[in-house]
CSV table of C-alpha atoms and ligand atoms in Angstrom, one decimal:
chain,number,residue,atom,x,y,z
A,24,MET,CA,12.0,-18.6,-18.5
A,25,ASP,CA,10.8,-19.6,-15.1
A,26,GLY,CA,12.6,-22.1,-12.8
A,27,GLY,CA,9.4,-22.5,-10.8
A,28,ASN,CA,9.4,-24.7,-7.8
A,29,GLN,CA,11.3,-27.6,-9.3
A,30,PRO,CA,13.0,-29.2,-6.3
A,31,ASN,CA,15.9,-30.7,-8.3
A,32,ILE,CA,17.0,-27.3,-9.5
A,33,ALA,CA,19.1,-25.3,-7.1
A,34,PRO,CA,17.2,-22.1,-6.3
A,35,VAL,CA,18.4,-18.7,-7.3
A,36,LEU,CA,17.1,-15.8,-5.3
A,37,ILE,CA,17.9,-12.1,-6.0
A,38,LEU,CA,17.5,-9.4,-3.4
A,39,LEU,CA,16.8,-5.9,-4.9
A,40,GLY,CA,16.7,-2.6,-3.1
A,41,PRO,CA,18.6,0.7,-2.6
A,42,PRO,CA,21.7,0.9,-0.3
A,43,GLY,CA,20.7,0.3,3.3
A,44,ALA,CA,17.5,-1.7,2.4
A,45,GLY,CA,18.9,-4.7,4.4
A,46,LYS,CA,20.0,-6.9,1.5
A,47,GLY,CA,23.2,-8.0,3.3
A,48,THR,CA,21.5,-8.7,6.6
A,49,GLN,CA,18.7,-10.7,5.0
A,50,ALA,CA,21.0,-12.6,2.6
A,51,ARG,CA,23.0,-13.8,5.6
A,52,MET,CA,19.8,-14.9,7.3
A,53,LEU,CA,18.7,-16.9,4.2
A,54,GLU,CA,22.2,-18.4,4.0
A,55,GLU,CA,22.0,-19.6,7.7
A,56,LYS,CA,18.5,-20.8,7.5
A,57,PHE,CA,18.2,-22.4,4.1
A,58,GLY,CA,21.9,-23.1,3.1
A,59,LEU,CA,21.8,-20.8,0.2
A,60,VAL,CA,25.1,-19.2,-0.5
A,61,GLN,CA,25.1,-15.4,-0.1
A,62,LEU,CA,26.8,-13.9,-3.2
A,63,SER,CA,27.5,-10.2,-2.7
A,64,THR,CA,29.2,-8.5,-5.7
A,65,GLY,CA,30.0,-5.6,-3.3
A,66,ASP,CA,31.9,-7.9,-1.0
A,67,LEU,CA,33.6,-9.6,-3.9
A,68,LEU,CA,34.6,-6.2,-5.3
A,69,ARG,CA,35.8,-5.0,-1.9
A,70,ALA,CA,37.9,-8.2,-1.6
A,71,ALA,CA,39.4,-7.5,-5.1
A,72,VAL,CA,40.2,-3.9,-4.1
A,73,ALA,CA,41.8,-5.1,-0.9
A,74,ALA,CA,43.9,-7.7,-2.7
A,75,GLY,CA,45.0,-5.1,-5.3
A,76,THR,CA,43.9,-7.3,-8.3
A,77,GLU,CA,43.6,-5.7,-11.8
A,78,ALA,CA,39.8,-5.8,-11.4
A,79,GLY,CA,40.1,-4.3,-8.0
A,80,LEU,CA,42.3,-1.4,-9.2
A,81,GLN,CA,39.8,-0.6,-11.9
A,82,ALA,CA,36.8,-0.8,-9.5
A,83,LYS,CA,38.2,1.2,-6.6
A,84,GLU,CA,37.6,4.7,-7.9
A,85,VAL,CA,34.1,4.0,-9.3
A,86,MET,CA,33.1,2.5,-5.9
A,87,GLU,CA,34.4,5.5,-4.0
A,88,ALA,CA,32.4,7.8,-6.2
A,89,GLY,CA,29.2,5.7,-5.7
A,90,GLY,CA,28.9,4.7,-9.4
A,91,LEU,CA,28.5,1.3,-10.9
A,92,VAL,CA,31.5,-0.9,-11.8
A,93,SER,CA,31.5,-2.1,-15.4
A,94,ASP,CA,29.3,-5.0,-16.3
A,95,GLU,CA,32.4,-6.8,-17.7
A,96,ILE,CA,34.3,-6.7,-14.4
A,97,VAL,CA,31.3,-7.6,-12.3
A,98,LEU,CA,30.2,-10.5,-14.5
A,99,ALA,CA,33.7,-12.0,-14.6
A,100,ILE,CA,33.9,-11.9,-10.8
A,101,LEU,CA,30.4,-13.3,-10.3
A,102,SER,CA,30.6,-16.1,-12.9
A,103,ASP,CA,33.9,-17.3,-11.4
A,104,ARG,CA,32.3,-17.4,-7.9
A,105,LEU,CA,29.2,-19.2,-9.2
A,106,GLU,CA,31.5,-22.0,-10.5
A,107,GLU,CA,32.6,-22.9,-7.0
A,108,PRO,CA,31.1,-26.1,-5.6
A,109,ASP,CA,29.3,-24.5,-2.6
A,110,CYS,CA,27.0,-22.7,-5.0
A,111,ALA,CA,25.5,-25.9,-6.3
A,112,ASN,CA,22.8,-25.9,-3.5
A,113,GLY,CA,21.5,-22.6,-4.5
A,114,VAL,CA,22.4,-18.9,-4.1
A,115,VAL,CA,21.0,-15.6,-2.9
A,116,LEU,CA,22.4,-12.8,-4.9
A,117,ASP,CA,22.9,-9.5,-3.0
A,118,GLY,CA,23.6,-6.4,-5.0
A,119,PHE,CA,23.6,-8.3,-8.4
A,120,PRO,CA,22.2,-7.8,-11.0
A,121,ARG,CA,22.2,-4.0,-10.9
A,122,THR,CA,21.7,-3.3,-14.7
A,123,THR,CA,19.5,-4.8,-17.4
A,124,GLY,CA,22.7,-6.0,-19.1
A,125,GLN,CA,23.7,-7.9,-15.9
A,126,ALA,CA,20.2,-9.4,-15.6
A,127,GLU,CA,20.3,-10.6,-19.2
A,128,ALA,CA,23.8,-12.1,-18.8
A,129,LEU,CA,22.7,-13.8,-15.6
A,130,ASP,CA,19.7,-15.4,-17.4
A,131,LYS,CA,22.0,-16.7,-20.1
A,132,LEU,CA,24.5,-18.1,-17.7
A,133,LEU,CA,21.8,-19.8,-15.6
A,134,PHE,CA,20.2,-21.2,-18.8
A,135,THR,CA,23.4,-23.0,-19.7
A,136,LYS,CA,23.2,-24.7,-16.2
A,137,GLY,CA,19.5,-25.6,-16.6
A,138,GLN,CA,18.7,-23.0,-14.0
A,139,ALA,CA,16.7,-19.8,-13.8
A,140,VAL,CA,16.0,-16.9,-11.4
A,141,ASN,CA,13.3,-18.3,-9.1
A,142,ALA,CA,12.5,-15.1,-7.3
A,143,ALA,CA,13.6,-11.5,-7.5
A,144,ILE,CA,12.6,-10.0,-4.1
A,145,SER,CA,12.4,-6.2,-3.9
A,146,LEU,CA,13.0,-4.8,-0.4
A,147,GLU,CA,10.7,-1.8,-0.4
A,148,VAL,CA,12.0,1.1,1.6
A,149,ASP,CA,11.8,4.9,2.0
A,150,ASP,CA,15.0,6.4,0.4
A,151,VAL,CA,15.4,9.4,2.7
A,152,LYS,CA,15.5,7.1,5.7
A,153,MET,CA,18.0,4.9,4.0
A,154,VAL,CA,20.6,7.7,3.9
A,155,PHE,CA,20.4,8.0,7.7
A,156,ARG,CA,20.6,4.2,8.0
A,157,VAL,CA,23.6,3.8,5.8
A,158,THR,CA,25.7,6.7,7.1
A,159,GLY,CA,25.3,5.5,10.7
A,160,ARG,CA,26.2,1.9,10.2
A,161,PHE,CA,29.5,0.1,11.0
A,162,THR,CA,30.6,-3.5,11.5
A,163,CYS,CA,33.0,-5.5,13.7
A,164,GLY,CA,36.0,-6.2,11.5
A,165,ALA,CA,36.6,-9.5,13.4
A,166,CYS,CA,33.2,-11.2,13.4
A,167,GLY,CA,31.1,-9.1,11.0
A,168,GLU,CA,28.4,-8.2,13.5
A,169,GLY,CA,26.6,-5.1,12.2
A,170,TYR,CA,25.9,-1.9,14.3
A,171,HIS,CA,24.3,1.5,14.0
A,172,GLU,CA,25.2,4.7,15.8
A,173,THR,CA,21.5,5.3,16.7
A,174,PHE,CA,19.6,2.1,16.3
A,175,LYS,CA,22.1,-0.4,17.5
A,176,PRO,CA,25.2,0.9,19.3
A,177,PRO,CA,27.5,-1.6,21.0
A,178,LYS,CA,26.9,-1.8,24.7
A,179,VAL,CA,30.5,-0.4,25.3
A,180,GLU,CA,31.6,2.0,22.7
A,181,GLY,CA,34.2,0.6,20.3
A,182,ILE,CA,33.9,-3.0,21.6
A,183,CYS,CA,31.9,-5.7,19.8
A,184,ASP,CA,29.1,-7.2,21.9
A,185,VAL,CA,29.5,-10.6,20.2
A,186,CYS,CA,33.2,-11.3,20.1
A,187,GLY,CA,34.8,-8.5,22.2
A,188,ALA,CA,37.1,-7.3,19.4
A,189,GLN,CA,38.0,-3.6,19.2
A,190,ASP,CA,38.0,-3.4,15.5
A,191,MET,CA,34.9,-1.5,14.3
A,192,LYS,CA,35.0,-0.7,10.6
A,193,ARG,CA,33.0,1.7,8.3
A,194,ARG,CA,32.7,1.2,4.6
A,195,ALA,CA,34.6,3.9,2.7
A,196,ASP,CA,31.5,4.5,0.6
A,197,ASP,CA,29.0,4.9,3.5
A,198,ASN,CA,29.4,8.7,3.6
A,199,ALA,CA,26.4,11.1,2.8
A,200,LYS,CA,27.8,12.3,-0.6
A,201,THR,CA,28.6,8.8,-1.9
A,202,VAL,CA,25.3,7.4,-0.6
A,203,MET,CA,23.4,10.0,-2.7
A,204,SER,CA,25.3,8.9,-5.8
A,205,ARG,CA,24.6,5.3,-5.0
A,206,LEU,CA,20.9,6.1,-4.6
A,207,ASP,CA,21.0,7.9,-8.0
A,208,ALA,CA,22.7,4.9,-9.6
A,209,TYR,CA,20.0,2.6,-8.1
A,210,HIS,CA,17.1,4.6,-9.5
A,211,ALA,CA,18.7,5.1,-12.9
A,212,GLN,CA,20.1,1.7,-13.5
A,213,THR,CA,18.8,-0.9,-11.1
A,214,ALA,CA,15.1,0.1,-10.5
A,215,PRO,CA,14.2,-0.8,-14.1
A,216,LEU,CA,14.9,-4.4,-13.1
A,217,LEU,CA,11.7,-4.5,-11.1
A,218,ALA,CA,9.8,-4.4,-14.4
A,219,TYR,CA,12.3,-6.9,-16.0
A,220,TYR,CA,11.5,-9.5,-13.3
A,221,ALA,CA,7.8,-8.6,-13.1
A,222,GLU,CA,7.5,-9.4,-16.9
A,223,ARG,CA,9.1,-12.8,-16.2
A,224,GLY,CA,6.8,-13.6,-13.3
A,225,ALA,CA,9.6,-13.7,-10.7
A,226,LEU,CA,9.1,-10.4,-8.9
A,227,LYS,CA,8.1,-10.4,-5.2
A,228,LYS,CA,7.8,-7.2,-3.1
A,229,VAL,CA,8.4,-7.2,0.6
A,230,ASP,CA,7.9,-4.2,2.9
A,231,ALA,CA,11.4,-3.7,4.4
A,232,MET,CA,10.8,-0.6,6.6
A,233,GLY,CA,9.7,-2.4,9.7
A,234,ASP,CA,11.1,-4.9,12.2
A,235,ILE,CA,14.1,-7.0,10.9
A,236,GLY,CA,12.4,-10.2,12.3
A,237,ALA,CA,9.2,-9.5,10.4
A,238,ILE,CA,11.1,-8.9,7.1
A,239,ALA,CA,13.1,-12.1,7.7
A,240,GLY,CA,9.7,-13.9,8.2
A,241,ALA,CA,8.3,-12.7,4.9
A,242,LEU,CA,11.5,-13.6,3.0
A,243,SER,CA,11.6,-17.0,4.7
A,244,LYS,CA,8.1,-17.8,3.4
A,245,ILE,CA,9.3,-17.1,-0.1
A,246,ALA,CA,12.5,-19.2,0.4
A,247,GLU,CA,10.6,-22.1,2.0
A,248,ARG,CA,8.5,-22.5,-1.2
A,249,LEU,CA,11.6,-22.6,-3.3
A,250,THR,CA,13.6,-25.0,-1.2
A,251,ALA,CA,10.9,-27.4,-0.2
B,494,AMP,P1,27.2,-2.9,-2.3
B,494,AMP,O1,28.1,-3.6,-1.3
B,494,AMP,O2,26.3,-3.9,-2.9
B,494,AMP,O3,26.5,-1.7,-1.7
B,494,AMP,O4,28.2,-2.3,-3.4
B,494,AMP,C1,29.2,-1.4,-3.2
B,494,AMP,C2,29.6,-0.8,-4.5
B,494,AMP,O5,30.2,-1.8,-5.3
B,494,AMP,C3,28.5,-0.2,-5.4
B,494,AMP,O6,28.3,1.2,-5.0
B,494,AMP,C4,29.2,-0.3,-6.7
B,494,AMP,O7,30.2,0.7,-6.9
B,494,AMP,C5,29.9,-1.6,-6.7
B,494,AMP,N1,29.0,-2.8,-7.1
B,494,AMP,C6,28.5,-3.8,-6.3
B,494,AMP,N2,27.8,-4.6,-7.0
B,494,AMP,C7,27.8,-4.1,-8.3
B,494,AMP,C8,27.1,-4.6,-9.5
B,494,AMP,N3,26.4,-5.7,-9.5
B,494,AMP,N4,27.3,-3.8,-10.6
B,494,AMP,C9,28.1,-2.7,-10.6
B,494,AMP,N5,28.7,-2.2,-9.5
B,494,AMP,C10,28.6,-3.0,-8.3
């Protein structure tokens, strides 16, 4: 099934890649530039954990260990979010699907809406460098600006360059041990999706080791063709 370039069908883009590949950063860029809604199952799950919902309580331990939350929980959270009106103009999925079961369920769900996955973009990176990237990152809790201890420290330690807040946050699962488990989960359960989408003619590969602007440019070209 291929949604192709049909302009009357809202585009569905998927970003694939290991932790630290830049899925969140690039999904936000695509949201701003093309009006696609960024849907991050990691963010939705973290919100469920923070809110103490039943799904959040079940997900918390698995997330802290760097494993994958059950397809059942993730699919329920994602399909609810997809029903919201803002998703009608198209979405960029960040961190979903992560298993073949999730990919098949997504295809079925989209089929009922007359949609399909238009492009599954693999952000190609070097795993070892990713561990360093992920363990050094943190964000401003007030405005969401991202930082890195080495690559992008704030001008004044502890103070956000953008909004001035003093509320830097690190994800609980961005420690070396959990990142290794997350990488293992990626290779065992998510990497097979590259073949899944290649067979369906939807896979695109983008070199994601270089400059953020160049990566954004490559992704924009793909998105332009789908949103034209
Ligand atoms: P992320 O923010 O995408 O790095 O996800 C953080 C954590 O949330 C992962 O390590 C998983 O434990 C869980 N998670 C996020 N998305 C999924 C998904 N699609 N399937 C299963 N677990 C997920």
